[in-house]
C-alpha atoms as one frame of an Amber mdcrd trajectory, in Angstrom:
protein
 -24.874  19.786 314.477 -27.451  18.742 311.921 -30.859  20.366 311.796 -33.706
  18.268 313.270 -34.888  17.111 309.834 -31.351  16.216 308.748 -30.792  14.387
 312.045 -33.898  12.259 311.450 -32.570  11.303 308.011 -29.163  10.485 309.496
 -30.760   8.217 312.126 -32.535   6.328 309.345 -29.394   6.023 307.221 -27.422
   4.881 310.262 -30.054   2.220 310.900 -29.661   0.954 307.331 -25.876   0.716
 307.701 -26.276  -1.053 311.041 -28.662  -3.544 309.472 -26.199  -4.191 306.626
 -23.488  -4.825 309.220 -25.742  -7.278 311.042 -26.664  -9.199 307.902 -23.077
  -9.485 306.687 -21.735 -10.661 310.056 -24.647 -12.844 311.266 -26.020 -14.346
 308.060 -26.456 -18.110 307.479 -22.893 -18.008 306.168 -21.836 -17.949 309.821
 -23.507 -21.328 310.324 -21.646 -22.801 307.350 -18.412 -21.212 308.628 -18.940
 -22.780 312.067 -19.734 -26.137 310.478 -16.423 -25.973 308.580 -14.723 -25.684
 311.977 -16.521 -28.781 313.342 -19.433 -27.188 315.234 -22.070 -29.474 316.830
 -25.597 -28.705 318.023 -24.238 -27.484 321.351 -21.886 -25.042 319.652 -24.749
 -23.789 317.455 -26.942 -23.315 320.503 -24.205 -21.329 322.262 -23.668 -19.135
 319.197 -27.432 -18.551 318.903 -27.645 -17.688 322.596 -24.837 -15.107 322.648
 -26.995 -12.100 321.642 -29.191 -12.935 324.617 -26.836 -14.252 327.269 -24.847
 -11.033 327.062 -27.891  -8.817 327.590 -26.941  -8.285 331.227 -24.562  -5.670
 329.794 -27.628  -3.484 329.230 -28.078  -3.254 332.999 -24.382  -2.326 333.369
 -24.843   0.457 330.815 -28.074   1.621 332.467 -26.334   1.960 335.844 -23.424
   3.797 334.219 -25.766   6.166 332.388 -26.976   7.587 335.700 -23.410   8.775
 336.349 -22.881  10.370 332.918 -23.814  13.803 331.662 -23.620  12.749 327.988
 -23.621   9.304 326.400 -22.021   9.994 323.008 -18.344   9.396 323.786 -18.884
   6.108 325.626 -21.395   4.917 323.013 -19.081   5.594 320.084 -15.936   4.178
 321.722 -17.519   0.863 322.693 -19.536   0.763 319.455 -16.515   1.039 317.175
 -14.681  -1.662 319.130 -17.730  -3.884 318.719 -17.870  -3.334 314.955 -14.232
  -4.498 314.567 -14.001  -7.409 317.029 -14.865 -10.186 314.516 -12.353  -9.056
 311.909  -9.121 -10.580 313.373 -10.880 -13.919 313.988 -12.250 -14.092 310.437
  -8.901 -13.241 308.823  -7.025 -15.683 311.064  -9.400 -18.581 310.346  -9.246
 -17.913 306.590  -5.500 -18.577 306.469  -5.031 -20.989 309.399  -3.377 -24.343
 308.593  -5.296 -27.624 309.155  -5.536 -28.850 312.725  -6.563 -25.545 314.317
 -10.302 -25.838 313.632 -11.408 -26.343 317.227  -9.255 -23.435 318.409 -10.867
 -21.088 315.892 -14.325 -22.432 316.689 -13.951 -21.394 320.325 -12.358 -18.120
 319.267 -15.463 -17.578 317.115 -17.650 -18.181 320.160 -15.567 -15.791 322.302
 -15.501 -13.100 319.604 -19.240 -13.486 319.116 -19.743 -13.113 322.852 -17.620
  -9.946 322.929 -19.415  -8.580 319.873 -22.866  -8.993 321.419 -21.754  -7.906
 324.895 -20.552  -4.567 323.528 -23.611  -4.222 321.268 -25.900  -4.795 324.239
 -23.929  -2.321 326.314 -24.491   0.313 323.640 -28.197  -0.333 323.080 -29.741
   1.397 326.162 -27.326   4.306 325.781 -28.439   4.828 322.181 -32.143   4.144
 322.688 -32.378   6.417 325.739 -30.590   9.105 323.680 -33.241   8.679 320.970
 -35.991   8.714 323.605 -34.726  12.051 324.912 -34.233  13.525 321.438 -37.203
  12.359 319.336 -40.696  13.809 319.883 -43.282  11.560 321.483 -45.916  12.612
 318.959 -45.493  10.498 315.829 -42.808   8.331 317.433 -44.185   4.995 316.231
 -44.613   6.383 312.711 -40.958   7.390 312.693 -39.898   3.922 313.906 -42.054
   2.399 311.190 -40.448   4.508 308.458 -36.985   3.761 309.819 -37.743   0.064
 310.054 -38.965  -0.005 306.473 -35.660   1.330 305.116 -33.722  -0.975 307.436
 -35.610  -3.972 306.046 -34.725  -2.941 302.493 -31.092  -2.559 303.562 -31.179
  -6.037 305.076 -32.679  -7.529 301.908 -30.097  -5.889 299.633 -27.198  -6.856
 301.915 -28.297 -10.449 302.225 -29.006 -10.792 298.499 -25.576  -9.335 297.712
 -23.984 -11.756 300.178 -25.799 -14.702 298.598 -24.676 -13.686 295.096 -21.103
 -13.240 296.355 -21.019 -16.677 297.971 -22.595 -18.253 294.881 -20.392 -16.656
 292.255 -17.054 -16.170 294.020 -16.228 -19.863 294.283 -14.142 -19.099 297.378
 -13.845 -21.526 300.308 -16.339 -20.631 303.028 -13.625 -19.418 305.425 -12.147
 -17.000 302.928 -15.596 -15.859 301.784 -16.665 -15.320 305.390 -13.608 -13.090
 305.984 -14.682 -10.973 303.032 -18.199 -10.568 304.412 -16.845  -9.572 307.847
 -14.485  -7.003 306.286 -17.215  -5.218 304.344 -19.599  -5.421 307.284 -17.073
  -3.866 309.670 -16.570  -0.857 307.396 -20.328  -0.254 307.072 -20.797  -0.694
 310.835 -18.205   1.969 311.677 -19.769   4.403 309.188 -23.117   3.873 310.910
 -21.706   5.064 314.230 -19.857   8.057 312.779 -23.145   9.546 311.596 -24.082
  10.190 315.246 -21.196  12.607 315.697 -23.488  15.386 314.413 -26.786  14.348
 316.018 -27.577  16.590 318.980 -27.652  14.860 322.352 -29.715  16.227 325.269
 -28.007  15.743 328.640 -28.846  12.642 330.654 -31.692  13.016 333.165 -30.285
  11.091 336.090 -32.384   9.189 338.614 -33.032  11.137 341.805 -32.417   8.013
 343.865 -28.980   6.674 342.859 -28.928   3.674 345.217 -28.248   0.609 343.047
 -31.235  -1.330 344.360 -33.652   1.525 343.731 -32.299   2.122 340.219 -32.499
  -1.552 339.260 -35.977  -2.200 340.622 -37.711   0.996 339.484 -39.196  -0.515
 336.262 -40.517  -3.560 338.169 -42.362  -1.396 340.701 -44.691  -0.048 338.010
 -47.499  -2.591 337.362 -48.066  -1.475 333.762 -44.431  -1.725 332.803 -44.075
  -4.983 334.734 -46.833  -6.541 332.617 -44.803  -5.694 329.500 -41.665  -7.258
 330.999 -43.625 -10.452 331.769 -44.823 -10.679 328.170 -41.357 -10.021 326.751
 -39.786 -12.738 328.934 -42.393 -15.361 328.071 -42.309 -14.497 324.370 -38.529
 -14.862 324.218 -38.759 -18.230 325.966 -41.343 -19.424 323.454 -39.549 -18.120
 320.382 -36.000 -19.140 321.225 -36.796 -22.821 321.596 -37.019 -23.017 317.810
 -35.860 -19.802 316.146 -32.046 -20.163 316.468 -32.064 -23.475 314.574 -34.173
 -22.650 311.526 -31.296 -22.072 309.082 -29.379 -25.076 310.393 -32.486 -27.253
 310.010 -32.893 -26.130 306.396 -29.199 -26.754 305.685 -28.733 -30.092 307.441
 -32.138 -31.797 307.260 -34.034 -30.309 304.302 -30.821 -30.159 302.267 -31.117
 -26.581 300.986 -28.068 -24.841 299.645 -26.652 -21.863 301.504 -27.623 -19.698
 298.512 -31.289 -20.820 298.717 -31.499 -20.056 302.419 -30.018 -16.601 301.998
 -32.520 -15.852 299.222 -35.370 -16.970 301.488 -34.198 -14.584 304.226 -33.823
 -11.857 301.579 -37.477 -12.238 300.603 -38.435 -12.168 304.282 -36.791  -8.768
 304.700 -38.649  -7.522 301.624 -41.916  -8.557 303.277 -41.023  -6.522 306.345
 -39.984  -3.540 304.232 -43.272  -3.468 302.345 -45.388  -3.209 305.499 -43.197
  -1.623 308.212 -44.342   1.924 307.418 -47.997   0.908 307.629 -47.391  -1.008
 310.862 -45.853   2.135 312.351 -48.934   4.182 311.443 -51.283   1.554 312.867
 -49.272   1.343 316.081 -49.322   5.126 316.445 -53.097   5.213 315.874 -54.237
   2.188 317.892 -51.485   1.588 320.477 -48.662  -0.851 321.149 -50.679  -3.481
 323.006 -53.039  -4.519 320.173 -50.122  -4.661 317.744 -48.244  -7.009 320.069
 -51.286  -9.220 320.538 -52.028  -9.517 316.806 -48.432 -10.133 315.750 -47.879
 -12.689 318.520 -51.044 -14.542 317.489 -49.792 -15.092 313.933 -46.141 -15.786
 314.818 -46.878 -19.511 314.985 -47.138 -19.664 311.177 -43.440 -20.305 310.549
 -43.276 -23.119 313.111 -46.302 -24.800 311.499 -44.632 -24.541 308.078 -41.357
 -25.991 309.351 -43.177 -28.937 310.875 -45.078 -29.712 307.678 -42.689 -28.996
 304.792 -41.440 -32.069 302.879 -37.777 -33.011 302.735 -37.431 -31.538 299.248
 -35.284 -28.412 298.954 -37.109 -26.981 295.950 -40.618 -27.535 297.327 -39.561
 -26.235 300.743 -38.098 -23.132 299.098 -41.376 -22.290 297.344 -43.428 -22.878
 300.502 -41.186 -20.930 302.858 -40.712 -17.759 300.791 -44.235 -16.397 301.506
 -44.214 -17.782 305.061 -40.934 -16.020 305.867 -42.216 -12.796 304.283 -45.233
 -12.903 306.607 -42.969 -13.713 309.553 -40.816 -10.654 308.830 -43.945  -8.453
 308.766 -44.900  -9.798 312.194 -41.350  -9.274 313.501 -41.475  -5.681 312.288
 -44.735  -5.130 314.141 -43.316  -6.554 317.360 -40.133  -4.454 317.134 -42.054
  -1.229 316.446 -44.523  -1.899 319.266 -41.763  -2.919 321.705 -39.758   0.253
 321.071 -42.876   2.384 321.178 -44.012   0.887 324.487 -40.606   1.248 326.141
 -40.049   4.852 325.045 -43.584   6.079 325.667 -43.965   4.349 329.042 -40.542
   5.117 330.505 -39.765   8.394 332.275 -36.859  10.534 331.091 -35.375   9.988
 334.541 -33.628   6.584 334.637 -34.858   5.780 331.106 -31.842   3.563 330.325
 -32.814   1.215 333.137 -36.408   0.948 331.919 -35.149   0.079 328.450 -32.730
  -2.502 329.847 -35.488  -4.070 331.968 -37.807  -4.222 328.975 -35.277  -5.866
 326.643 -32.356  -7.364 328.557 -34.169  -9.588 331.034 -36.334 -11.083 328.289
 -33.287 -11.589 326.118 -31.424 -13.433 328.856 -34.368 -15.783 329.214 -34.196
 -16.360 325.466 -30.459 -16.971 325.601 -30.666 -19.605 328.301 -33.509 -21.221
 326.341 -31.347 -21.328 323.210 -28.483 -23.034 325.031 -30.817 -25.605 326.540
 -32.446 -26.281 323.181 -29.024 -26.599 321.540 -27.942 -29.097 324.175 -31.088
 -31.101 323.471 -30.240 -31.158 319.750 -26.767 -32.466 320.507 -28.010 -35.172
 322.911 -30.798 -36.301 320.578 -28.767 -35.980 317.384 -29.594 -39.508 316.179
 -33.197 -39.679 317.381 -35.921 -40.182 314.759 -39.534 -41.324 314.708 -41.091
 -42.456 311.419 -44.754 -42.596 310.470 -45.299 -43.559 306.833 -43.408 -41.109
 304.627 -42.996 -38.578 307.423 -39.973 -38.460 309.768 -40.051 -36.649 313.129
 -36.572 -35.535 314.343 -35.025 -33.609 317.225 -35.549 -30.399 315.230 -39.269
 -31.145 314.935 -39.550 -31.648 318.713 -38.191 -28.128 319.280 -40.443 -26.601
 316.623 -43.532 -28.316 318.076 -42.691 -27.096 321.595 -42.130 -23.567 320.289
 -45.458 -23.683 318.433 -47.441 -24.516 321.579 -45.635 -21.900 323.662 -46.139
 -19.221 320.983 -49.878 -19.815 321.195 -49.653 -19.512 324.985 -47.807 -16.192
 324.579 -50.997 -14.614 323.268 -52.607 -15.132 326.676 -49.691 -13.287 328.281
 -49.834 -10.484 325.677 -53.464  -9.670 326.473 -52.416  -8.894 330.070 -50.192
  -5.985 328.977 -51.459  -2.798 330.650 -51.673   0.189 328.302 -54.817   2.227
 329.035 -54.395   4.577 326.066 -54.458   1.740 323.486 -57.552   0.549 321.647
 -59.267  -2.778 322.216 -57.716  -5.467 319.994 -61.058  -6.641 318.590 -61.882
  -3.050 317.698 -58.544  -2.716 315.924 -59.053  -5.951 313.960 -62.529  -4.906
 312.807 -61.242  -1.483 311.791 -58.365  -2.960 309.791 -60.557  -5.427 307.860
 -63.389  -2.949 307.437 -66.011  -5.018 309.270 -68.052  -4.506 312.417 -68.695
  -7.336 314.911 -72.351  -7.550 313.727 -71.235  -8.047 310.128 -68.661 -10.635
 311.224 -71.544 -12.670 312.687 -73.202 -12.486 309.261 -70.135 -13.799 307.449
 -71.891 -16.978 306.184 -74.292 -14.684 304.301 -72.069 -11.687 303.626 -68.539
 -12.903 303.077 -66.983  -9.741 301.639 -67.463  -6.500 303.631 -69.138  -3.707
 301.681 -66.678  -0.841 301.481 -69.418   1.791 301.395 -70.581   0.798 304.877
 -67.166   1.228 306.497 -66.411   4.541 308.094 -63.612   6.352 306.357 -60.470
   6.607 308.453 -58.560   9.875 308.106 -55.038   9.476 306.780 -52.411   9.764
 309.541 -50.115  12.704 309.567 -46.593  12.119 308.427 -43.892  12.561 311.088
 -43.083  16.225 311.289 -39.541  17.582 311.610 -38.301  17.891 315.144 -38.597
  21.201 316.897 -36.657  22.117 319.992 -39.832  22.356 322.011 -40.617  18.736
 321.180 -37.371  17.235 322.334 -37.431  15.215 325.481
């Protein structure tokens, strides 16, 4: 087995390989591939919903975990199958004769469902393993550092994919098969790194009755407040998020290459700030980070509602907006993981993780399907006002915008006594006190000399056996 320090590095490298796999297999190229097979708005909504509709598999894994002594063998077996499931479909569609498009479209949907079902099955097994292995002290800092490198891996993978699609000149079905092949190899390598990461034995729930195991997270008021936020946030976000790339392709008229470059820049934005977000979350708590990131997550919906139908202008506007959005996504991911691992007991931890992520995801999945059905039914609907045209896409983005603002009210109800007050955090981060904020018309720029110096946070220390949970 690796030493604790080497294991931490392996977990980060594995995260980068996993992110590369995700970008190569779920990039905007998948949308173009589905379009080549005749996909409609309903099909796009179903594809966008699959990561979420299959989240019930997290509960299946959480129940199973209470009957296992170790998770590694099950995790690796299912994980490797998941990494390879899209490969036969992609190769078959690349060389299929004309007339089989609808067959391969539904095979794509089924393979995507199997892919996400197995991925969701593996998630609570892996995350509970990490929760038992990693020290609680400095946990959010470690997630921040890991997330930073994962964002760089996503940016490099997506940029490489965009260059490949641009320069290869291959038909989209053949090019898609190439992306899936490379992604599958990287995904399997990610999993193999965990062969030498030590795994503490599972701490099983004392009460193994199915009802007691399933309901344990919901009986804790503090954890229940987090579940409520996660469910409402996924409902608000998934009304618009699954259709962004399709909107840019079909309505704005961007090329696939332009869209992939935009997403590449977004990952760079997340990479530049993820480490800092991890330190802030460790210092101030998960709750204020969730509130602040949720508050600003409406920015991309506002931009999508206002951008003109000009691919080049839209590209220039959306690059910084998507970079900001990726920063906010990184903050939400770090705070979500930190809250779940720090507020879940070692006993029955897999179920707490499933309750914190799976239920919210299923809400998001059903929302995505419903929104996709609306797009299909209102495909020809338009409303014009001067030079501006309001379409079915804009209806979804407007609804998502309003609900994202409402999500802030739900986020403030999260119960985490150890976290700082959000207003206190904001004033600390901008270097201004509430009194000086009231004087902003007179004193616009805070004077650095008046701000109290904040000691630099400690870097995550190598794991010691005494720290492992």
